[in-house]
mmCIF file of N, CA and C and ligand atoms in Angstrom:
data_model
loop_
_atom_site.group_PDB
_atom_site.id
_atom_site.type_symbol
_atom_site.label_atom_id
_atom_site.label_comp_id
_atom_site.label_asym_id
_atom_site.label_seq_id
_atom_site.Cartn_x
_atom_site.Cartn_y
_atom_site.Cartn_z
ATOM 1 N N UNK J 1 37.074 -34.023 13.763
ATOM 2 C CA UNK J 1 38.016 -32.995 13.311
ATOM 3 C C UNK J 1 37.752 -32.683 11.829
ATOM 4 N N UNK J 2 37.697 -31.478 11.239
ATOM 5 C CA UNK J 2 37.658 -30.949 9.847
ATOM 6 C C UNK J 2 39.097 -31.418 9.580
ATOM 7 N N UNK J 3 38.373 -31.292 7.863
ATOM 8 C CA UNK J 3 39.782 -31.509 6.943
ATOM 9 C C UNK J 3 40.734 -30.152 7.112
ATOM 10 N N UNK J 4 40.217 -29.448 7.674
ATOM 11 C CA UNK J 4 41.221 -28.056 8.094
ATOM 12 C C UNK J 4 42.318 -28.181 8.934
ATOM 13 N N UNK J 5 41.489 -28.408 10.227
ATOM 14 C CA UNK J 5 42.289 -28.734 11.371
ATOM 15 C C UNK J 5 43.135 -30.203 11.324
ATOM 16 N N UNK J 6 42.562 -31.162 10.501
ATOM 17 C CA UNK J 6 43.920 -31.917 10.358
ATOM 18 C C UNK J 6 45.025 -31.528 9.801
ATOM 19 N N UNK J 7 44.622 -30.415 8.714
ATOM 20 C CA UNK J 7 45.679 -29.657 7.717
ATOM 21 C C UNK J 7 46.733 -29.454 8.824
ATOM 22 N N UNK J 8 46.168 -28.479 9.516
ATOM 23 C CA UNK J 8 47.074 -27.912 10.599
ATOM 24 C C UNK J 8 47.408 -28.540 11.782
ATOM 25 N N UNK J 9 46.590 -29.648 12.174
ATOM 26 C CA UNK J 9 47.504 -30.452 12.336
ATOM 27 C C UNK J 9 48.712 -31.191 11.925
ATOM 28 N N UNK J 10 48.862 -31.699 10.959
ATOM 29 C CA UNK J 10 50.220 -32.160 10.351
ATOM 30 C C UNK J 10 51.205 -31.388 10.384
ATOM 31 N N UNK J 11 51.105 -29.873 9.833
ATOM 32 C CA UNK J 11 51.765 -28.390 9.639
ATOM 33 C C UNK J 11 52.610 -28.672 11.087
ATOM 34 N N UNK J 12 51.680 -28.471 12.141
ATOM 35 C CA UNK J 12 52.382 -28.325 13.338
ATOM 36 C C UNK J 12 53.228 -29.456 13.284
ATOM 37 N N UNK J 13 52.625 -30.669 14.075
ATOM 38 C CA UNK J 13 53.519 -32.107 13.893
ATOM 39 C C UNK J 13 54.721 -31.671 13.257
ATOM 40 N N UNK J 14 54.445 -31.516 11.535
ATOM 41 C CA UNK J 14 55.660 -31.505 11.087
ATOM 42 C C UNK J 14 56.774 -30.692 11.461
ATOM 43 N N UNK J 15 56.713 -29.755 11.761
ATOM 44 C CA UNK J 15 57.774 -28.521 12.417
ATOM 45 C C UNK J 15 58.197 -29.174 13.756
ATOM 46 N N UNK J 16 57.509 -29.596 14.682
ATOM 47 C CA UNK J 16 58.013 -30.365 15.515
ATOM 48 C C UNK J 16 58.748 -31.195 15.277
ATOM 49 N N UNK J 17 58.545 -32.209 14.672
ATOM 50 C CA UNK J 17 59.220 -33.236 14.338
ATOM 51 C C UNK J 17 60.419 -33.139 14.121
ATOM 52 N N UNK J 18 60.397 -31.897 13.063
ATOM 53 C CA UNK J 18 61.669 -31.594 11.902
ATOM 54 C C UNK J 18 61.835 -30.203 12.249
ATOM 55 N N UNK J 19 62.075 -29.679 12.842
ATOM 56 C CA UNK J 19 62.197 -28.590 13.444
ATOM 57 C C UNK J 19 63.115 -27.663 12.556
ATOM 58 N N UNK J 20 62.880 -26.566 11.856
ATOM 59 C CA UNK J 20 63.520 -25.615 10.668
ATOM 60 C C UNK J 20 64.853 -24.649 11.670
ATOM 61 N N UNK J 21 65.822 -25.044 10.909
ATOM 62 C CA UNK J 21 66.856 -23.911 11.608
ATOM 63 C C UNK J 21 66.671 -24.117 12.987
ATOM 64 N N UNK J 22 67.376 -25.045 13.178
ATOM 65 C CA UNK J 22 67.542 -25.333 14.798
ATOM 66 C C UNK J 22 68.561 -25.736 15.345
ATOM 67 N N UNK J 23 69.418 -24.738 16.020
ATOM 68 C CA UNK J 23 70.578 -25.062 16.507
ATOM 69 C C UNK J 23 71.088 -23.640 16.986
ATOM 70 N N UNK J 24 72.457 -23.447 16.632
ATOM 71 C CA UNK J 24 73.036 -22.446 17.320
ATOM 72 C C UNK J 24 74.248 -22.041 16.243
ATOM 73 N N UNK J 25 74.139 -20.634 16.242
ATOM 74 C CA UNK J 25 75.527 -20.158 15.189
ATOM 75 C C UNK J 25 76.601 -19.721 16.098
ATOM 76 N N UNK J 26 77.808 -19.903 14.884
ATOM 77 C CA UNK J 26 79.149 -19.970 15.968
ATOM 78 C C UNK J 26 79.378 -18.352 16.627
ATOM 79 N N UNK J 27 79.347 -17.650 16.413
ATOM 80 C CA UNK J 27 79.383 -15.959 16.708
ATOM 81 C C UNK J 27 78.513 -15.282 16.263
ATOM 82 N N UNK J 28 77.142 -15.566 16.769
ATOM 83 C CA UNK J 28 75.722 -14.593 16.769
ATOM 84 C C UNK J 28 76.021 -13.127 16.808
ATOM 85 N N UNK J 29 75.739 -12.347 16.212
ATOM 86 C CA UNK J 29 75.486 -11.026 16.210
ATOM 87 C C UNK J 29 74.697 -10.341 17.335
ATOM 88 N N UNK J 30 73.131 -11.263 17.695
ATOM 89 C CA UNK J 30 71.903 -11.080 18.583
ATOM 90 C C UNK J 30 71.782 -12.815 18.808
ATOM 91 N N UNK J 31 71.181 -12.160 20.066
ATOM 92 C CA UNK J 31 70.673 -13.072 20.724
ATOM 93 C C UNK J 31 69.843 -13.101 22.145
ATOM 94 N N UNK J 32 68.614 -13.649 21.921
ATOM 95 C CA UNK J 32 67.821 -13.629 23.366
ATOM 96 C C UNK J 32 67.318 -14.786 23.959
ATOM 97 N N UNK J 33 67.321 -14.527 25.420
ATOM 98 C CA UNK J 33 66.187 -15.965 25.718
ATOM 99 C C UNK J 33 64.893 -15.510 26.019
ATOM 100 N N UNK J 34 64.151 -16.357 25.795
ATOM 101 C CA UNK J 34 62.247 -16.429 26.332
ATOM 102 C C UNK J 34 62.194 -17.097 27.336
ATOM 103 N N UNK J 35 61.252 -16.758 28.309
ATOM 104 C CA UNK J 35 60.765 -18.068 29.113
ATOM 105 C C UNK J 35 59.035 -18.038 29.264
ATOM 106 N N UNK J 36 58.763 -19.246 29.542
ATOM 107 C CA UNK J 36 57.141 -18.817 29.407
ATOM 108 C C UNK J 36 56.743 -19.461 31.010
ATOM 109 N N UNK J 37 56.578 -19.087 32.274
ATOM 110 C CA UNK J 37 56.265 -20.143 33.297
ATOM 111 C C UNK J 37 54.975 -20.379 32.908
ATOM 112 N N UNK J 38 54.088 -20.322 32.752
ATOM 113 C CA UNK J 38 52.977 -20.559 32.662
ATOM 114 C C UNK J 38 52.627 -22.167 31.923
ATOM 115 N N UNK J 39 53.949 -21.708 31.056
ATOM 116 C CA UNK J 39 54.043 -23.593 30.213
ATOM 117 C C UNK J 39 55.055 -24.212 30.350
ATOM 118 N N UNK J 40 56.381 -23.699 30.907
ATOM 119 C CA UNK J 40 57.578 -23.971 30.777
ATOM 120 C C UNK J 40 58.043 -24.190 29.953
ATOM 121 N N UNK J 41 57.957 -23.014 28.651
ATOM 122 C CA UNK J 41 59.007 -23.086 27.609
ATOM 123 C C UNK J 41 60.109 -21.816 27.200
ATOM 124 N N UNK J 42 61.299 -22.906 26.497
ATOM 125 C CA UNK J 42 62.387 -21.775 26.807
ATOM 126 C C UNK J 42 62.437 -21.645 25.732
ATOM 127 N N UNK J 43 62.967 -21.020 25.105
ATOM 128 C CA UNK J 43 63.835 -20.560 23.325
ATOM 129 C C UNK J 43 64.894 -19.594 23.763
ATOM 130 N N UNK J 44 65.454 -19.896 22.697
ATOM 131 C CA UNK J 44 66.811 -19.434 22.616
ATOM 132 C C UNK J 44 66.924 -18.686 20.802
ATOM 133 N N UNK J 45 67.241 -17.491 20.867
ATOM 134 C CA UNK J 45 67.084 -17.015 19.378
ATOM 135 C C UNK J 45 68.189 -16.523 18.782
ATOM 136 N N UNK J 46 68.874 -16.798 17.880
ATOM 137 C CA UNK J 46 70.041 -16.594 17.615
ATOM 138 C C UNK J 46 70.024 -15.559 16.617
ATOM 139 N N UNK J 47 70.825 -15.036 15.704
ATOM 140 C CA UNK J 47 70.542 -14.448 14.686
ATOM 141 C C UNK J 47 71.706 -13.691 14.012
ATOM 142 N N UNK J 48 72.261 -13.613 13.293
ATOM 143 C CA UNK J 48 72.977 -12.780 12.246
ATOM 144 C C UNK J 48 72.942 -12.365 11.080
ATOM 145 N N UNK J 49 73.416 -11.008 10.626
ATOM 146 C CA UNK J 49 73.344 -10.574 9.406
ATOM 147 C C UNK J 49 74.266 -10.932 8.642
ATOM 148 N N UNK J 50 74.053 -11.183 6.952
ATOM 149 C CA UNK J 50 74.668 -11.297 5.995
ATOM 150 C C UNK J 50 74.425 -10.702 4.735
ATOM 151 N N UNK J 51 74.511 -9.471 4.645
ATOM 152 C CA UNK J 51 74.513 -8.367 3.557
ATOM 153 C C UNK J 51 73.227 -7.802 4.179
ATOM 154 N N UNK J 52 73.020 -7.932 5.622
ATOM 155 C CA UNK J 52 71.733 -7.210 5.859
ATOM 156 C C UNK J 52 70.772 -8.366 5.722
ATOM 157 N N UNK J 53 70.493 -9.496 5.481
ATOM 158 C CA UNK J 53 69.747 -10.303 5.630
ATOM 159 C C UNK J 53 69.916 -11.335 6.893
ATOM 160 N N UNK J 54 68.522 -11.672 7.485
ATOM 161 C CA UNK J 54 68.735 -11.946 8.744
ATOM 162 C C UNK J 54 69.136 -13.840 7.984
ATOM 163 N N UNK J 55 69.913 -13.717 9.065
ATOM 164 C CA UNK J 55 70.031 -15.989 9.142
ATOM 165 C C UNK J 55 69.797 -16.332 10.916
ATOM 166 N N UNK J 56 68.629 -16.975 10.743
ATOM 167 C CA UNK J 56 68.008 -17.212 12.384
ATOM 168 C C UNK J 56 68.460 -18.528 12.508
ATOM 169 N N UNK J 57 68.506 -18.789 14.021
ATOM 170 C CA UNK J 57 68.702 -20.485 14.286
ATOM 171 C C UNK J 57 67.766 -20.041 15.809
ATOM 172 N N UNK J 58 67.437 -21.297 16.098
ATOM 173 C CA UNK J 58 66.490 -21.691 17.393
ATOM 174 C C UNK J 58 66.699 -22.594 18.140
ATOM 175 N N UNK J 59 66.736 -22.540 19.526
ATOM 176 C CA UNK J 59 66.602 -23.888 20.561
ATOM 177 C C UNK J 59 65.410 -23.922 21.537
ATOM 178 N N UNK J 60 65.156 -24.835 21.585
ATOM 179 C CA UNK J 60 64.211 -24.660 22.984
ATOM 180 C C UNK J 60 63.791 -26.130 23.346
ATOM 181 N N UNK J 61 63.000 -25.690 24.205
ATOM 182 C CA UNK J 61 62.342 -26.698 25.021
ATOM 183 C C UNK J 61 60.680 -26.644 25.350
ATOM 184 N N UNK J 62 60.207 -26.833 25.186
ATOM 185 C CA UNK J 62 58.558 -27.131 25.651
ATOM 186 C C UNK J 62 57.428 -27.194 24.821
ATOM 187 N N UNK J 63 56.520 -26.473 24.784
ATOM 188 C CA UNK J 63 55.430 -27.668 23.610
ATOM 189 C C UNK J 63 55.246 -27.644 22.648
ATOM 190 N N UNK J 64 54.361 -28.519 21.743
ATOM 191 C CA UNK J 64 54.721 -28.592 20.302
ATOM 192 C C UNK J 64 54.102 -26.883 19.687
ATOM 193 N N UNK J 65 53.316 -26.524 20.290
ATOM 194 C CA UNK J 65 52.718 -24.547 20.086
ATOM 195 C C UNK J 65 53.646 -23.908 19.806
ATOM 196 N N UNK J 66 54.346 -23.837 20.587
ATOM 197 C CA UNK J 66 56.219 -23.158 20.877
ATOM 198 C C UNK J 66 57.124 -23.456 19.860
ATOM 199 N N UNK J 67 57.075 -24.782 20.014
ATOM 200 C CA UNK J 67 58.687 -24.927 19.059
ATOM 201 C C UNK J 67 58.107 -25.249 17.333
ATOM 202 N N UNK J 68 56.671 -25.480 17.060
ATOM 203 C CA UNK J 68 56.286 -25.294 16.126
ATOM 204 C C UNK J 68 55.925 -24.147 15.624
ATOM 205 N N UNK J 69 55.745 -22.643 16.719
ATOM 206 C CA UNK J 69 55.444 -21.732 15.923
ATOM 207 C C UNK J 69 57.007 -21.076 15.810
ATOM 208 N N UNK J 70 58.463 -21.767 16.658
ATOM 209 C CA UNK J 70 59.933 -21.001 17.167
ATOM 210 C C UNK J 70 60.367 -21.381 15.467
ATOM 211 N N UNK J 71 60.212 -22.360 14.940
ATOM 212 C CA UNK J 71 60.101 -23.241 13.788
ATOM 213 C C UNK J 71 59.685 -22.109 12.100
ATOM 214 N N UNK J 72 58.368 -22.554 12.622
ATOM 215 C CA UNK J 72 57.843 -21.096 11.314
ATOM 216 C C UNK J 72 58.417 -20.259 11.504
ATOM 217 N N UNK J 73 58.626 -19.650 12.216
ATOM 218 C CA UNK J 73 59.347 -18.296 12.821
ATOM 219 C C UNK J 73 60.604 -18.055 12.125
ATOM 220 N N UNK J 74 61.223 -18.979 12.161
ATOM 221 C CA UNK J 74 62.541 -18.882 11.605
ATOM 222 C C UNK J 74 62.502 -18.760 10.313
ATOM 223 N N UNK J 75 61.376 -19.889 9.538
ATOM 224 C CA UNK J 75 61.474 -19.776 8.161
ATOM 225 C C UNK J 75 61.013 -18.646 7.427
ATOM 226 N N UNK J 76 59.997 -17.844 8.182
ATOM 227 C CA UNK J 76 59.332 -16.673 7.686
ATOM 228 C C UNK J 76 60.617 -15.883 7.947
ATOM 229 N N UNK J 77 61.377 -15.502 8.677
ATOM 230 C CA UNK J 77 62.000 -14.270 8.751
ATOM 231 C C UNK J 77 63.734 -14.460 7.611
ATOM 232 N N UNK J 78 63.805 -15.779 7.946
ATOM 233 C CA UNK J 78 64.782 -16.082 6.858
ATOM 234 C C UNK J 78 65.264 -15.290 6.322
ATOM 235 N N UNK J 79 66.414 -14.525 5.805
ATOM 236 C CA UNK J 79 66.928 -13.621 4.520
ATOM 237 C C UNK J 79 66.243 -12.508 4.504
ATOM 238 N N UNK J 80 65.247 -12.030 5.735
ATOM 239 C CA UNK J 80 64.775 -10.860 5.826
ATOM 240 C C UNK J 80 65.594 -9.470 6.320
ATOM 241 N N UNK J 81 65.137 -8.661 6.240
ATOM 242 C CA UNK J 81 65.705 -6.886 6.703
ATOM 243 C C UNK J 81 65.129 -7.322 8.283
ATOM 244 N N UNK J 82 66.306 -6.533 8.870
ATOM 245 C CA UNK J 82 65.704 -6.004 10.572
ATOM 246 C C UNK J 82 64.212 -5.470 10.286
ATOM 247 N N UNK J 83 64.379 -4.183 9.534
ATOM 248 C CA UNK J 83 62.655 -4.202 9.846
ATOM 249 C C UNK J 83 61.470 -5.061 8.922
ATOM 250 N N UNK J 84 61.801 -5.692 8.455
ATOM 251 C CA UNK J 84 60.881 -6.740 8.046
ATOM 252 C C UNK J 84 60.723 -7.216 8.965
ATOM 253 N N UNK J 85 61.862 -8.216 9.643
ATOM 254 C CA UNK J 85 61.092 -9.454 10.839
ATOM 255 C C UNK J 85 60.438 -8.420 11.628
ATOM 256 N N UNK J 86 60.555 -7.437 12.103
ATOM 257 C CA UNK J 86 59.602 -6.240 12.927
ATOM 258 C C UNK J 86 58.428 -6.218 12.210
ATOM 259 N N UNK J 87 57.901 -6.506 11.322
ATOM 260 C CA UNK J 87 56.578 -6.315 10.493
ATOM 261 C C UNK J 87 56.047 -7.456 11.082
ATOM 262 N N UNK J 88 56.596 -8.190 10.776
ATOM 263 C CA UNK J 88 56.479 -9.847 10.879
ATOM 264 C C UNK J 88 55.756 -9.995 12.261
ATOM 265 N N UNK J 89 56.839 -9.886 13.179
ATOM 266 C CA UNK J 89 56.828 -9.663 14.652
ATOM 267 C C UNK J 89 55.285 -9.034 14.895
ATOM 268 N N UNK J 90 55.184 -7.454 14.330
ATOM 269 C CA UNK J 90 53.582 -6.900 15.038
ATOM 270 C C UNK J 90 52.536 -7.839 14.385
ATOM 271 N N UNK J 91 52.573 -8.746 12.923
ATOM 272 C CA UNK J 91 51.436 -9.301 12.465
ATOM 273 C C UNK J 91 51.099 -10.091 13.524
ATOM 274 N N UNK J 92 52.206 -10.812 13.467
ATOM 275 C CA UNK J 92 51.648 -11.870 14.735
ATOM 276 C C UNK J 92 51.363 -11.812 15.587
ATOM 277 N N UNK J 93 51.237 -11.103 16.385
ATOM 278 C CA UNK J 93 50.893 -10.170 17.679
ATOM 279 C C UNK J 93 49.582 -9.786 17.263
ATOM 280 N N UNK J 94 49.241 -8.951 16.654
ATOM 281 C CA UNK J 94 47.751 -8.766 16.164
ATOM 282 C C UNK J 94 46.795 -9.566 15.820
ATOM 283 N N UNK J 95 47.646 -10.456 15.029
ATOM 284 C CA UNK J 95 46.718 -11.588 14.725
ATOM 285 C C UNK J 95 46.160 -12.624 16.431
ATOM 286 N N UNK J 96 47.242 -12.803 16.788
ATOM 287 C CA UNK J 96 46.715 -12.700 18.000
ATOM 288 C C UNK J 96 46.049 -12.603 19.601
ATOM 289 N N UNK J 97 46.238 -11.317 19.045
ATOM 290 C CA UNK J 97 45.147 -10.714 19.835
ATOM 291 C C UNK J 97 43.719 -10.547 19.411
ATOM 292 N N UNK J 98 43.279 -11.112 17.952
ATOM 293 C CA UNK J 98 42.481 -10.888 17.731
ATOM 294 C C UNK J 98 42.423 -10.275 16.433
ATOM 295 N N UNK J 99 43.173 -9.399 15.554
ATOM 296 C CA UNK J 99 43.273 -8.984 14.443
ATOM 297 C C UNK J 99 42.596 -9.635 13.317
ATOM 298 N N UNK J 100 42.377 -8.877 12.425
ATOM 299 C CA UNK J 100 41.388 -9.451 11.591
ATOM 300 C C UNK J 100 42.253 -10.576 10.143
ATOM 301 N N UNK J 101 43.452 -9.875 9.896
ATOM 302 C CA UNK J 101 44.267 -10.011 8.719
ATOM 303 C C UNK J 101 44.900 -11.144 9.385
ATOM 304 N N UNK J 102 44.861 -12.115 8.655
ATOM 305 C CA UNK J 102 44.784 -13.657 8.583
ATOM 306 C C UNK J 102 46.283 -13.497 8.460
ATOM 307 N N UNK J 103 46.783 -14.944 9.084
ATOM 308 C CA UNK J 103 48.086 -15.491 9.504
ATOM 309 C C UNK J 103 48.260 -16.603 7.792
ATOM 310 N N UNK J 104 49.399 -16.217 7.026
ATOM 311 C CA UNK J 104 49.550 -16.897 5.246
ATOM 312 C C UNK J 104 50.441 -17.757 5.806
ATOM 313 N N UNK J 105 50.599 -19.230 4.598
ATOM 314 C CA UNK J 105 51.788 -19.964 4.895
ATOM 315 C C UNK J 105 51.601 -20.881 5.688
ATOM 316 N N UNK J 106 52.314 -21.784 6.224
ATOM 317 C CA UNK J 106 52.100 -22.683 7.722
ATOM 318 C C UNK J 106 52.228 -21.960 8.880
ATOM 319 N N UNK J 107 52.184 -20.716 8.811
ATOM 320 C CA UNK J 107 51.741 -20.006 10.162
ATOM 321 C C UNK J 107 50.113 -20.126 10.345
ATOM 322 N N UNK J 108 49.021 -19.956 9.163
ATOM 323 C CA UNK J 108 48.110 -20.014 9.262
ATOM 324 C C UNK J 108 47.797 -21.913 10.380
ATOM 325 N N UNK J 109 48.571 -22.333 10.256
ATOM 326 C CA UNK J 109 48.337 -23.610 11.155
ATOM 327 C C UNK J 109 47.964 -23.198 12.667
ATOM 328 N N UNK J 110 48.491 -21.988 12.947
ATOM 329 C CA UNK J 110 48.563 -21.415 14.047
ATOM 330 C C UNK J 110 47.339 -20.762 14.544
ATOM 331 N N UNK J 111 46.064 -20.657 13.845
ATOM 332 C CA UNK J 111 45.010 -19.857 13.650
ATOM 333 C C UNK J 111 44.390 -20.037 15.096
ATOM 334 N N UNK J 112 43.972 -21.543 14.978
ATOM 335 C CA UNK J 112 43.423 -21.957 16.143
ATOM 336 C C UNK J 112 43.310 -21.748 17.584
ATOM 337 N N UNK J 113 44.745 -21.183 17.466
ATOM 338 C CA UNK J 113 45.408 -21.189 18.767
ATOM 339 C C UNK J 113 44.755 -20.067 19.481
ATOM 340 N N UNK J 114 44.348 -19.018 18.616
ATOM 341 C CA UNK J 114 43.606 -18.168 19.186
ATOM 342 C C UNK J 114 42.280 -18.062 20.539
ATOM 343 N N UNK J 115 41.858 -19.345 19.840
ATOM 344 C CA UNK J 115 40.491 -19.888 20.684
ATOM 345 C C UNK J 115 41.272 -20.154 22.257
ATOM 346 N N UNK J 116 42.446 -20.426 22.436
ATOM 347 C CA UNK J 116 43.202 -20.841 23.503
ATOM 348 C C UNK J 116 43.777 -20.081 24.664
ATOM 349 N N UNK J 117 43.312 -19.115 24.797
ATOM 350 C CA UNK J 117 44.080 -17.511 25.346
ATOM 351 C C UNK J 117 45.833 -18.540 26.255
ATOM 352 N N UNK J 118 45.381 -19.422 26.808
ATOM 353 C CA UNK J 118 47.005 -20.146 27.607
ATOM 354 C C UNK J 118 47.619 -19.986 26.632
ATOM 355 N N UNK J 119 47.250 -20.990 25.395
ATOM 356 C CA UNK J 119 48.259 -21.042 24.139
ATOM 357 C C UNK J 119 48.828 -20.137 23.523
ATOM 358 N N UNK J 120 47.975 -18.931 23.334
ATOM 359 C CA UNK J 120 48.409 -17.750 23.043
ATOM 360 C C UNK J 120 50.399 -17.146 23.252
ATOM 361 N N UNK J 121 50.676 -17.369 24.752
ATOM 362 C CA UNK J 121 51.833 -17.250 25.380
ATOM 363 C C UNK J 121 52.778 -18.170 24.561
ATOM 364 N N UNK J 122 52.241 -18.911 24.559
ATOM 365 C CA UNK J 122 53.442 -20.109 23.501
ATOM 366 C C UNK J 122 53.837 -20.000 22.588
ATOM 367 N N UNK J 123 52.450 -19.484 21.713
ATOM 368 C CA UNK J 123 52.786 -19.284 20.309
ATOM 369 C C UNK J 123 53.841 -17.882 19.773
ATOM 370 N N UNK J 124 53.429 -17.068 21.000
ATOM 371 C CA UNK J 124 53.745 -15.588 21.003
ATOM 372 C C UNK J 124 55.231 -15.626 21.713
ATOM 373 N N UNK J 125 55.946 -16.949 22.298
ATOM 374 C CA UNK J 125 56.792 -16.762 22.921
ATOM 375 C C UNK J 125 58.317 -16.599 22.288
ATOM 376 N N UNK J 126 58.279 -17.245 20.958
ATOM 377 C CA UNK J 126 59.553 -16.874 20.036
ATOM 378 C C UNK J 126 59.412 -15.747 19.101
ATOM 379 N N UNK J 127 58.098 -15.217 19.341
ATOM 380 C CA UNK J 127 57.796 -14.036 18.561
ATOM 381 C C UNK J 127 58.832 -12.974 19.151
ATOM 382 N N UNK J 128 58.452 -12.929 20.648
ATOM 383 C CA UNK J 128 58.671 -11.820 21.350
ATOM 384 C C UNK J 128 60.360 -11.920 21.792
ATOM 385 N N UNK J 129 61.364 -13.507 21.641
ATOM 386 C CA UNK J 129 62.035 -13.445 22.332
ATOM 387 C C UNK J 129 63.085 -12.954 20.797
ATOM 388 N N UNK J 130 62.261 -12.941 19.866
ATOM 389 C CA UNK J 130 63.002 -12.453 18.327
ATOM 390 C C UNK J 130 63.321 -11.077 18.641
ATOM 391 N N UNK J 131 61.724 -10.440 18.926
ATOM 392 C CA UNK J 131 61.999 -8.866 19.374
ATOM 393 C C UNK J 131 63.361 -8.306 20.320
ATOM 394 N N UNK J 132 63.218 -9.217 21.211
ATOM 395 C CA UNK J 132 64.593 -8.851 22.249
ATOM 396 C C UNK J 132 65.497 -8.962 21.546
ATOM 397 N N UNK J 133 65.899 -9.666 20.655
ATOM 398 C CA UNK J 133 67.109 -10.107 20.016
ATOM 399 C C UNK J 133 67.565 -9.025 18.741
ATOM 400 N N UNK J 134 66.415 -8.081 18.053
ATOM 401 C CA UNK J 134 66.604 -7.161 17.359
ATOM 402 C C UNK J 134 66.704 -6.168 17.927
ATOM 403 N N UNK J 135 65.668 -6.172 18.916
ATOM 404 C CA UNK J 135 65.855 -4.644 19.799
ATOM 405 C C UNK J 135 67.542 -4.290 20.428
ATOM 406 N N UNK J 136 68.190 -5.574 20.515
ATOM 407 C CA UNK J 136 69.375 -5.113 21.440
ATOM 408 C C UNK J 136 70.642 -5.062 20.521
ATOM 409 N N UNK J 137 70.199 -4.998 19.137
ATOM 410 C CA UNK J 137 70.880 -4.612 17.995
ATOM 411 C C UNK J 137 71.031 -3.227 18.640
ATOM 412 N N UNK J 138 71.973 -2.751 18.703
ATOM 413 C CA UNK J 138 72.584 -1.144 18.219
ATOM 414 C C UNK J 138 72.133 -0.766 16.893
HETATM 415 ZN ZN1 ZN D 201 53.667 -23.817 25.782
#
């Protein structure tokens, strides 16, 4: 293993371990579930505004891909605008699929995953269940 991929190894580990914003708020604004059969993982995405800044919380269940990228996820969008986490949302999606413009931060831990097309679904699975959860904003 490169000194890279241990990097990102730990990155992940650690979000697993210690999982960022994880739980559930008392009267969510939004909220969606994911499911992935392919791996069996669930998330749960919570979310409310406070002066227009998002405050996310997360639950789930299944592998460390998932709840380590449900994890970053949260911390990147943190105190963001609706359409920020939507920026957020298409990078990661592009990235990928293949996109050229590199994943910053301990998301870049996530790089790898690319090589994985299964993994792909995992990583992409709190991405997308964020989207539901803004989209059904009014
Ligand atoms: Zn998975």
């Amino acid at each position: 293993m490169s000194s890279l991929e241990a990097l990102y190894q730990d990155i992940l580990l650690d979000h697993h371990r210690s999982p960022r914003n994880f739980g559930e708020l008392e009267a969510p604004q939004m909220k969606a579930e994911g499911f992935n059969p392919m791996c069996g993982d669930r998330v749960s995405v919570q979310l409310n505004l406070e002066n227009e800044k998002i405050v996310p919380r997360f639950k789930g269940e299944g592998c460390s891909i998932c709840l380590a990228s449900a994890s970053m996820m949260t911390e990147e969008i943190e105190g963001l605008r609706c359409e920020e986490a939507l920026e957020k949302i298409a990078e990661m999606r592009d990235f990928m699929q293949g996109g050229e413009k590199n994943l910053e931060g301990d998301l870049s831990a996530l790089s790898g995953v690319r090589r994985f097309p299964v993994r792909i679904k995992c990583a992409l699975l709190p991405w997308t269940t964020l989207k539901e959860a803004l989209d059904a904003k009014v």
